[in-house]
Short mmCIF file of C-alpha atoms and ligand atoms in Angstrom, two decimals:
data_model
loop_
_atom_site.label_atom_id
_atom_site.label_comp_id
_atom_site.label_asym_id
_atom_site.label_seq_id
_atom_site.Cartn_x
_atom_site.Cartn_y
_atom_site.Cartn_z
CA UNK A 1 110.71 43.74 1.84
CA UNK A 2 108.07 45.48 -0.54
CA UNK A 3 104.31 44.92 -0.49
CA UNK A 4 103.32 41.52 -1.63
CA UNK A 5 100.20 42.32 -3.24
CA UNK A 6 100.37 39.34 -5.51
CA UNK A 7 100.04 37.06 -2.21
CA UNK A 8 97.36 38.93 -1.48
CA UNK A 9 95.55 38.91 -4.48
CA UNK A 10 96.14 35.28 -4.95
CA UNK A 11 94.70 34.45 -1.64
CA UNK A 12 91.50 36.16 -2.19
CA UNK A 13 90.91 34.50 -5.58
CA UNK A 14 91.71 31.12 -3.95
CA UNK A 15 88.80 32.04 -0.94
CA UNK A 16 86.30 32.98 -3.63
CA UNK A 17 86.46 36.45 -2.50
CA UNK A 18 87.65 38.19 -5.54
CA UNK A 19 85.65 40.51 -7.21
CA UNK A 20 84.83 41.96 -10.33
CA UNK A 21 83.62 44.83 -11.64
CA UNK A 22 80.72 44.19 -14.84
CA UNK A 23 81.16 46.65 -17.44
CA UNK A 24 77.87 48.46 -18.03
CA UNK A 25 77.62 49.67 -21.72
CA UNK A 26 74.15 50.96 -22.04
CA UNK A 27 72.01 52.92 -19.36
CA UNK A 28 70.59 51.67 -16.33
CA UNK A 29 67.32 49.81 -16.61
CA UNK A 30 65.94 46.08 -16.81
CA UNK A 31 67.52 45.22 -20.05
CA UNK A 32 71.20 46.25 -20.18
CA UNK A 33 73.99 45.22 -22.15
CA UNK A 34 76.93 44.50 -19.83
CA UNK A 35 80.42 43.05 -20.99
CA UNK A 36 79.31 42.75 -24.80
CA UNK A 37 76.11 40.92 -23.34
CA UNK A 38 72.10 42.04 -23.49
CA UNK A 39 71.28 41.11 -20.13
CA UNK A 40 67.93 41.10 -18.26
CA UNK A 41 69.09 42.64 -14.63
CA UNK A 42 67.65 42.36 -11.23
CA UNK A 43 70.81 43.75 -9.16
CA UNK A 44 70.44 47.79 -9.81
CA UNK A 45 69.23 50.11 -7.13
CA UNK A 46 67.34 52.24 -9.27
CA UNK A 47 64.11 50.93 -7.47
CA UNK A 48 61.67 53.13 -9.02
CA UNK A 49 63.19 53.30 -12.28
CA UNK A 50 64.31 57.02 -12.79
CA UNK A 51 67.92 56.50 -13.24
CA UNK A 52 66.93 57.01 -17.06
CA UNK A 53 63.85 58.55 -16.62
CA UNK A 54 63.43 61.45 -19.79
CA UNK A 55 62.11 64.16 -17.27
CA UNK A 56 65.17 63.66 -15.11
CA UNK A 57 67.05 63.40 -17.76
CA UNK A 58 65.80 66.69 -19.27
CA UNK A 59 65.94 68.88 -15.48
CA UNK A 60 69.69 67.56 -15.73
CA UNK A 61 70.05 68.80 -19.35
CA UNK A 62 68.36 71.94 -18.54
CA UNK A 63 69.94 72.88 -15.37
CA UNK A 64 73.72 72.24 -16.94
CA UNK A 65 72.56 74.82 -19.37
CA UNK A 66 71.53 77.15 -17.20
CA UNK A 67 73.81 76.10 -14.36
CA UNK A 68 77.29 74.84 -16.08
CA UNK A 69 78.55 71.90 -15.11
CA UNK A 70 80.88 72.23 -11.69
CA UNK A 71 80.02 73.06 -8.33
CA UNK A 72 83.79 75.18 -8.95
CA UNK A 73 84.06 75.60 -5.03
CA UNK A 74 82.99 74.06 -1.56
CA UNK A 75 79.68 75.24 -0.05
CA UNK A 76 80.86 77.50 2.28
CA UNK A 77 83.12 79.44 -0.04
CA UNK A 78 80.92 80.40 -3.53
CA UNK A 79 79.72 76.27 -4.54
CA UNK A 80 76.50 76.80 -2.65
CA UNK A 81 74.05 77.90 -5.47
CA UNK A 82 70.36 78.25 -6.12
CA UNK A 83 69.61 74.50 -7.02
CA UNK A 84 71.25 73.25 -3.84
CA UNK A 85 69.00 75.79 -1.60
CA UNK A 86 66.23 75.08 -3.69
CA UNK A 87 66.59 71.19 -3.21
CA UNK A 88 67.35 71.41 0.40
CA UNK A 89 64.13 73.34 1.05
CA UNK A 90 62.10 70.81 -0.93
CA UNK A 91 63.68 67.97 0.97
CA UNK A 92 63.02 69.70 4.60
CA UNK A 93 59.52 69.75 3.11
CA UNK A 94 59.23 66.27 2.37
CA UNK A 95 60.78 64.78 5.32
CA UNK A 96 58.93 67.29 7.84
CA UNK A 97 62.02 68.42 9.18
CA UNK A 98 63.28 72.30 9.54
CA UNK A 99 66.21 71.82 7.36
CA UNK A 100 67.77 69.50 4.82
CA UNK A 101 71.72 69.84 3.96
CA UNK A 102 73.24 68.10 0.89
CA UNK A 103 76.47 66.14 0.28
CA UNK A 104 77.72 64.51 -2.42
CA UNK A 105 77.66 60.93 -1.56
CA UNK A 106 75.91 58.80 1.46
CA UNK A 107 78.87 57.67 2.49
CA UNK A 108 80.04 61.50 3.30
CA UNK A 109 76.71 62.15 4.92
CA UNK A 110 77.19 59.47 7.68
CA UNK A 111 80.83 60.22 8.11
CA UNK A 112 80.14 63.86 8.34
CA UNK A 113 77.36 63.59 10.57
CA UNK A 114 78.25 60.92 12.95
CA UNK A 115 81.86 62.72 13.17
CA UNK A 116 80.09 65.95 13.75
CA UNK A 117 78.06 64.81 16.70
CA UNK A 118 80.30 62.29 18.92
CA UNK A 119 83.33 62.11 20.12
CA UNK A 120 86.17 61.44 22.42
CA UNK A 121 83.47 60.63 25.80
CA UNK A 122 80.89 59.43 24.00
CA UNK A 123 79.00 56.67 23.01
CA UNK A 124 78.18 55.29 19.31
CA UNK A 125 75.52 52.27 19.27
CA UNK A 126 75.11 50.34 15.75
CA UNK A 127 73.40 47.54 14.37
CA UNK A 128 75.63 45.06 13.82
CA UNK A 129 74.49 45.03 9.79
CA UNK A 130 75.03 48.63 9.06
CA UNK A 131 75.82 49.62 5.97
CA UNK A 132 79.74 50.44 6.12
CA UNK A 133 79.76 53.61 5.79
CA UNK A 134 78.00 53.59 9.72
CA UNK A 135 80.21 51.63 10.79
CA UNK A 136 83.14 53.64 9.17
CA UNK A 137 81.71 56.64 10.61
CA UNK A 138 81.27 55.01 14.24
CA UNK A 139 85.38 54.23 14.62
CA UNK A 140 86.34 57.41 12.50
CA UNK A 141 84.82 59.64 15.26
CA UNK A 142 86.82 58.17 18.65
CA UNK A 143 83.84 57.61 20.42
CA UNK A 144 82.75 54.59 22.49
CA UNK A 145 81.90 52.77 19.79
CA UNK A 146 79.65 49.30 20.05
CA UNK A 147 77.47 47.05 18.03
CA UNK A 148 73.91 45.79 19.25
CA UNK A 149 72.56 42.44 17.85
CA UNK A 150 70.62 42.79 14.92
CA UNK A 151 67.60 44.48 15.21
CA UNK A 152 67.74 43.70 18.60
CA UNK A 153 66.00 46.14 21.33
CA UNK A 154 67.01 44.57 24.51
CA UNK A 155 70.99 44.38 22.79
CA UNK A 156 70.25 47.79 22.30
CA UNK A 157 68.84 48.77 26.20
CA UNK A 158 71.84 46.61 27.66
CA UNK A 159 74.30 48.95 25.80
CA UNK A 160 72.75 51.78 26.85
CA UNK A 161 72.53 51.05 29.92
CA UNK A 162 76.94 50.96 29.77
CA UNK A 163 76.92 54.42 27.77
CA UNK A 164 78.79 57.29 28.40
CA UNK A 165 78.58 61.32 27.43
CA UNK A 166 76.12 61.85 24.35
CA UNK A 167 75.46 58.41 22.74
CA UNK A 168 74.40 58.07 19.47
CA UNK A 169 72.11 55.52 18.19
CA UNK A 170 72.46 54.21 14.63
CA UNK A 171 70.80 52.10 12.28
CA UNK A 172 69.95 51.70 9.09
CA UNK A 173 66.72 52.31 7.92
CA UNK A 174 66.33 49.20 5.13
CA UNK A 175 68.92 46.80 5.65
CA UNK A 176 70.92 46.82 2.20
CA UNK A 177 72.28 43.41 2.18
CA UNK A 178 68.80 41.60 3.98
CA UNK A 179 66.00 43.89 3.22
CA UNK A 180 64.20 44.22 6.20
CA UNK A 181 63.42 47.30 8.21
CA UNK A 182 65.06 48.56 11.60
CA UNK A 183 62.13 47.82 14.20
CA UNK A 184 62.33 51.52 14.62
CA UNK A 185 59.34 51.76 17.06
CA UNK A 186 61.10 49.48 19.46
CA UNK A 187 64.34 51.44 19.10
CA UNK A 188 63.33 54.81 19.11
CA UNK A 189 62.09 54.20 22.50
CA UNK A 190 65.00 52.81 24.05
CA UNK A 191 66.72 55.61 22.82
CA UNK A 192 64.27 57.89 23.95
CA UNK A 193 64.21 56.26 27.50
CA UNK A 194 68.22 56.62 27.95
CA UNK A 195 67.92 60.23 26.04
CA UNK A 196 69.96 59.28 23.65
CA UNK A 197 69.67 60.45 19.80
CA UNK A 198 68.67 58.09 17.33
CA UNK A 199 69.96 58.54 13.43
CA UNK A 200 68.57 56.41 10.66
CA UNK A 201 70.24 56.07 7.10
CA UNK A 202 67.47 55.26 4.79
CA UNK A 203 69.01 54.83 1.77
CA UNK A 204 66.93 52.16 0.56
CA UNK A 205 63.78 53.55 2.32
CA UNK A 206 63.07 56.51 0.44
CA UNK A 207 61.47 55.96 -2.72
CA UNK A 208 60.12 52.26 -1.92
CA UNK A 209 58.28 52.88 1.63
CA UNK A 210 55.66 55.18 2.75
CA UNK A 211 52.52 57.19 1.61
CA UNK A 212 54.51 59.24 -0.49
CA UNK A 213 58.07 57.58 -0.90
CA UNK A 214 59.00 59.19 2.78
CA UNK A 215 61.04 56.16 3.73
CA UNK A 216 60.67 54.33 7.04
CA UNK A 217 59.90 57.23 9.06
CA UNK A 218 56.88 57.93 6.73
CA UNK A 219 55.82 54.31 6.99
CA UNK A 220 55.91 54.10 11.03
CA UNK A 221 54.61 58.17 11.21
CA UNK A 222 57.70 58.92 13.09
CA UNK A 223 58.97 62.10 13.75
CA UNK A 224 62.30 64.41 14.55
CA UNK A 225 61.47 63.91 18.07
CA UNK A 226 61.91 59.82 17.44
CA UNK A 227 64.38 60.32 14.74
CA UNK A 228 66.47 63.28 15.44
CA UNK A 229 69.30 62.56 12.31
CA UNK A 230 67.53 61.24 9.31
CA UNK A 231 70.05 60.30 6.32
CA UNK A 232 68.77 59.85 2.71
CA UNK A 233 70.98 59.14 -0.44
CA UNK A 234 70.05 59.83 -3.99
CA UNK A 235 72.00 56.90 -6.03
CA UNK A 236 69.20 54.87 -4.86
CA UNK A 237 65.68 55.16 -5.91
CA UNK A 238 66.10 59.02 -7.02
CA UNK A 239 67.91 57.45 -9.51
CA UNK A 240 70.77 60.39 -9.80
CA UNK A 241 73.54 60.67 -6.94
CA UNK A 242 74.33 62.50 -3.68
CA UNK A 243 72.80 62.46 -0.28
CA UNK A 244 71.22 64.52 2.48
CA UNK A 245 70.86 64.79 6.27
CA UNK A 246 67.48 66.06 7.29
CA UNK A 247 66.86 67.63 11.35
CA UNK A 248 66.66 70.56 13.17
CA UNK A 249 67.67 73.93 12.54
CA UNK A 250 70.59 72.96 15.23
CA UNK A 251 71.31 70.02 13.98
CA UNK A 252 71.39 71.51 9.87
CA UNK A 253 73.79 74.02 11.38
CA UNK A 254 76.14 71.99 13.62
CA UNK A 255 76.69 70.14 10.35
CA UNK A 256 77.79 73.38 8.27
CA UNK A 257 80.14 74.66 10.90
CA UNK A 258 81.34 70.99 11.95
CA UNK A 259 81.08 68.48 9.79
CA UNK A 260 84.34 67.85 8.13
CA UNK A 261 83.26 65.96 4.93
CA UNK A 262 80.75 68.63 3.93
CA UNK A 263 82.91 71.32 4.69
CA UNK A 264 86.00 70.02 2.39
CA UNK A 265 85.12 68.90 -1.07
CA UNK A 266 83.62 70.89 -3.87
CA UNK A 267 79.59 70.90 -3.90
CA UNK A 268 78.02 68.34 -6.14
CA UNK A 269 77.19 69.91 -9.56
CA UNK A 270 74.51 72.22 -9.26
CA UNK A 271 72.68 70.67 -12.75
CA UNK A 272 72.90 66.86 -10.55
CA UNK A 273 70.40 69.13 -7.92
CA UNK A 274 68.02 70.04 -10.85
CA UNK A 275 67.96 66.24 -11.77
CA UNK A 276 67.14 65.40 -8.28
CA UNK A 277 64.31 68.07 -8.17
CA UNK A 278 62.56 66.41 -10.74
CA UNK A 279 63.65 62.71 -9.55
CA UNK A 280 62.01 63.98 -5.82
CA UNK A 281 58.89 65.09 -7.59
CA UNK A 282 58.53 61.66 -9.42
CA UNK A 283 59.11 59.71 -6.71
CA UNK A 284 56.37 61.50 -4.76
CA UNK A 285 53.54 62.10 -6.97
CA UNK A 286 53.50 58.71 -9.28
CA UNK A 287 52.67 56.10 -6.72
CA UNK A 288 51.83 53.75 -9.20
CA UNK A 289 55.31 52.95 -8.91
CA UNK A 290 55.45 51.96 -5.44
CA UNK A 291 52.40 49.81 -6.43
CA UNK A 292 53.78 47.44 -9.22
CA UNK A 293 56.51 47.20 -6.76
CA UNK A 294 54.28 45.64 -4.28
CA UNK A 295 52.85 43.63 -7.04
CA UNK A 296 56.15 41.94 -8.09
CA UNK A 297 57.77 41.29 -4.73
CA UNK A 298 54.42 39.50 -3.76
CA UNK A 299 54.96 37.22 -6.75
CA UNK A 300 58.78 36.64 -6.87
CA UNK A 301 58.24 35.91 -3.17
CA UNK A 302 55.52 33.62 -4.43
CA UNK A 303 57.47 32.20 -6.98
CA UNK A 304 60.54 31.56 -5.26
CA UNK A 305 59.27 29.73 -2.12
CA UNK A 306 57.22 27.44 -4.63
CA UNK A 307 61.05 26.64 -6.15
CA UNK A 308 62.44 25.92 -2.43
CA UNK A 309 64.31 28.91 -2.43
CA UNK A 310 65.44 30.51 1.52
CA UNK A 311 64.36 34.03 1.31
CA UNK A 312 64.96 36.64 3.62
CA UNK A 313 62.15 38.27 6.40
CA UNK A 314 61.87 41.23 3.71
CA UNK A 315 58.80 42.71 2.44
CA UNK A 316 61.06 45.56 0.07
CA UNK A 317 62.34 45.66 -3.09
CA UNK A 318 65.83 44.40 -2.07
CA UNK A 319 65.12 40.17 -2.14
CA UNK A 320 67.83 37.71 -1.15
CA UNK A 321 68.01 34.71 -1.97
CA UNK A 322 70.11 32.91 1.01
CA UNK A 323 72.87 30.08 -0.07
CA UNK A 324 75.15 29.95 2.38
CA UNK A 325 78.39 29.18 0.27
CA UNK A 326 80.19 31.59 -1.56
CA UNK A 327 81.10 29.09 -4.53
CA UNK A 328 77.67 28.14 -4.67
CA UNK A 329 76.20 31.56 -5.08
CA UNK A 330 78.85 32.42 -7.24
CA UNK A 331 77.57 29.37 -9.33
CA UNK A 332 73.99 29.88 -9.22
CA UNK A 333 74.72 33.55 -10.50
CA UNK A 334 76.75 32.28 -13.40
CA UNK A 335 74.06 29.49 -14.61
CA UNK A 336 71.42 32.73 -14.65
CA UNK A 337 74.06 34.69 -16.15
CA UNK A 338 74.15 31.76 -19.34
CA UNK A 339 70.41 32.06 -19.65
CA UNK A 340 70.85 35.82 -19.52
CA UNK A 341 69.98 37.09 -16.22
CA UNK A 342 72.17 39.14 -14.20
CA UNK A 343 71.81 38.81 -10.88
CA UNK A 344 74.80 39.85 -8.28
CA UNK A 345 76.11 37.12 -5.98
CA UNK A 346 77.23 39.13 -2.47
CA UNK A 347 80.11 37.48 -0.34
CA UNK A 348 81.90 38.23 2.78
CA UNK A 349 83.25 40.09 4.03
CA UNK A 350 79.91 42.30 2.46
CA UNK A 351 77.74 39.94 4.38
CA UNK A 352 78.76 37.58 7.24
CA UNK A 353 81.05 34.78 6.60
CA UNK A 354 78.34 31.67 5.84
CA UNK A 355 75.82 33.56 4.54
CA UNK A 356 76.37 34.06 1.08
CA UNK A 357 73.73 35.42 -1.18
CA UNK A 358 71.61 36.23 -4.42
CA UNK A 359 71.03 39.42 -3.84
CA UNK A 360 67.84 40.17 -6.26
CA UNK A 361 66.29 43.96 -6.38
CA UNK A 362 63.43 44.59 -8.54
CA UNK A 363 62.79 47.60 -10.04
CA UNK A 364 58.87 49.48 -10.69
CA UNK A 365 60.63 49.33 -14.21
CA UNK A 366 60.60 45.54 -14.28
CA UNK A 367 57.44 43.93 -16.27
CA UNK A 368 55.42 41.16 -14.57
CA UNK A 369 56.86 38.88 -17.63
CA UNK A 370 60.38 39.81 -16.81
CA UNK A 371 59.88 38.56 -13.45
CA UNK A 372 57.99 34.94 -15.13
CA UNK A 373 61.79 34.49 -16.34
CA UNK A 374 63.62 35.24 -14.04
CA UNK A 375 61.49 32.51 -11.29
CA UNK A 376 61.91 30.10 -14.72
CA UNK A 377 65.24 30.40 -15.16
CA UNK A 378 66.00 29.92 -11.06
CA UNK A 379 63.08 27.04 -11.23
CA UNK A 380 66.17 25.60 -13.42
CA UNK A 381 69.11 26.47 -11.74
CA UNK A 382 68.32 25.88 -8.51
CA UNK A 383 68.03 22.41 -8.26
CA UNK A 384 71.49 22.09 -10.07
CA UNK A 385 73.30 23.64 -7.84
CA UNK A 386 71.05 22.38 -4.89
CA UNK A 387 72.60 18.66 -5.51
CA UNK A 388 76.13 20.03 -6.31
CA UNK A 389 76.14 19.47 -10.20
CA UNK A 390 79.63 20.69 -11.44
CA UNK A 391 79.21 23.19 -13.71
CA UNK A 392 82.85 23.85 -15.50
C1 PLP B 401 74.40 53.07 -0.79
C2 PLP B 401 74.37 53.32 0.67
C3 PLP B 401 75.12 54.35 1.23
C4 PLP B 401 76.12 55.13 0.44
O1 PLP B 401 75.49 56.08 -0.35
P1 PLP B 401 76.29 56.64 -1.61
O2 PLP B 401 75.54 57.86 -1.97
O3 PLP B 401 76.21 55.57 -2.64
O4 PLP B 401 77.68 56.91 -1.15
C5 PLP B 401 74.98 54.62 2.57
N1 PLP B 401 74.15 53.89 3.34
C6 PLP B 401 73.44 52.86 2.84
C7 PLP B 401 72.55 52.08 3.75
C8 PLP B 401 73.54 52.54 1.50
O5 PLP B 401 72.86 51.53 1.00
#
């Protein structure tokens, strides 16, 4: 018998699982046109709004001109060049840690690092809402591998109580699909009591949280001694691509000699590092951005609760809107899609089964006005779909 794909296929489409891809035919920002369509967006991950920022755009033109265009080998044979060191030693600057090391996408950074630092005999503890690359990373390496309740300390402390060999404690930093933060205090102790490490993927903190767009561990003042593996990713709010793992000098170099996804693939294009110079200085000196973020998610939070809506415990850019069933969210994104608002629905197996969502993400690039429409247009919407008016 062959594969029967079609089967599967068919199945998913019938669970309202089946997904498509938008096609995106201008550059990222509020206003996009997607699929022929000019669509105001709230689903991008360009929180601060530098994905088409003319600076970045300009250190990216400029370094491919100085630069070329391919990394033309892995790190460790000749792709390591000046704008990688350069933006390594800027990031170990901004994250107060002795070293930084770059790869080329988050989901490398987690499987490299988690693979590089457990094992066969030992122990890997996760939040059960990690992003999937954690969790990837957690079976991938052959340790002990076990998720805590969400958020959950004492989950956490009974785990680690079972824990063998060097054990590994993992969490996001901003959870992607929910938006709220890891109760990092809370953890980091546990951790810290059981002498265990504790590594936090802030994706979505960097940029958003903090004094000066330091993430999480900015925002609770913690440091390498709290956090010992701290995992950022640039497709976020840098607004380019790539990722890096921030520690000690031990750490940085266990990762060169070890880590298996940094040490096999080419080096990200050394122009992409110039880009993310410039996106890192942005994102650190122009706080107004972080402040007309503040502004809007106070009033679509607002706005939303006046409509009925079930929002999540989230006080980030990243703003479910819970709904429970995945035809229903798929519906509510397809009436805002007809009044031209793009806003993705997320299904399982993304999020757990039952708890399908809006998932809306402002942007500093989003106008107070573009918000007004997009709480009008849901003002609308909602109580369609609330009372289960077919929409064919
Ligand atoms: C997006 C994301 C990643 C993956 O990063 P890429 O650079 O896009 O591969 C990893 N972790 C979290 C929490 C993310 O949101």
């Amino acid at each position: 018998m062959s594969f029967d794909l079609a089967t599967r296929l068919a199945e998913r489409r019938a669970a309202q699982l089946f997904r498509q891809r938008p096609l995106l035919e201008s550059p990222q920002g509020p206003l996009v046109q997607v699929d022929g369509r000019q669509l105001l967006a709230f689903c991008s991950n360009d929180y601060l709004g530098l994905a088409n920022h003319p600076q970045v755009i300009e250190a990216w033109r400029a370094g491919a001109a100085r630069w070329g265009v391919g990394g033309g080998a892995s790190h460790l044979v000749i792709g390591h060049s000046t704008p990688h060191h350069e933006l390594e030693e800027a990031l170990a600057a901004f994250t107060g840690r002795a070293r930084a090391l770059l790869f080329s996408t988050g989901y490398m950074a987690n499987l490299g690092a988690v693979t590089a630092l457990v094992g066969r005999d030992d122990t890997v503890l996760e939040d059960r809402l990690n992003h999937a690359s954690l969790l990837d990373a957690g079976l991938l390496s052959g340790a002990r591998f076990s998720r805590y309740l969400h958020n959950d300390a004492v989950s956490l402390a009974n785990r680690l109580r079972k824990a063998n060999g060097n054990t590994l404690v993992v969490t996001d930093g901003v959870f992607s699909m929910d938006g709220d933060l890891a109760d990092l205090p809370a953890l980091c102790a546990e951790a810290r009591r059981a002498n265990a490490w504790v590594m936090v993927d802030d994706a979505h903190g960097f940029g958003p949280l903090g004094a000066t767009g330091g993430g999480i561990v900015e925002q609770f003042g913690l440091g390498p001694e709290d956090v010992q593996v701290l995992v950022g990713t640039f497709g976020k709010a840098f607004g380019t691509a790539g990722a890096f793992v921030a520690g000690s000098e031990e750490l940085i170099e266990t990762l060169v000699q070890f880590a298996r996804p940094y040490i096999y693939t080419t080096s990200q294009p050394p122009a992409l590092a110039c880009a993310t110079l410039k996106s890192l200085e942005l994102l650190r000196s122009e706080h107004w951005r972080r402040e007309h973020l503040a502004v809007l998610i106070k009033r679509f939070r607002e706005g939303a609760q006046a409509i009925g809506l079930e929002l999540m415990d989230s006080a980030t850019p990243i703003q479910p809107i819970l709904i429970g069933d995945s035809g229903r969210a798929i519906q509510l994104s397809q009436m805002l899609r007809e009044r031209g608002l793009l806003v993705t629905a997320i299904r399982p197996p993304t999020v757990p089964a039952g708890s399908a969502r809006l998932r809306v993400t402002l942007s500093a690039a989003h106008s107070l006005e573009q918000l007004e429409l997009l709480l009008e247009a849901l003002a609308e919407c909602w109580p369609l779909v609330e009372e289960g008016v077919s929409y064919a």
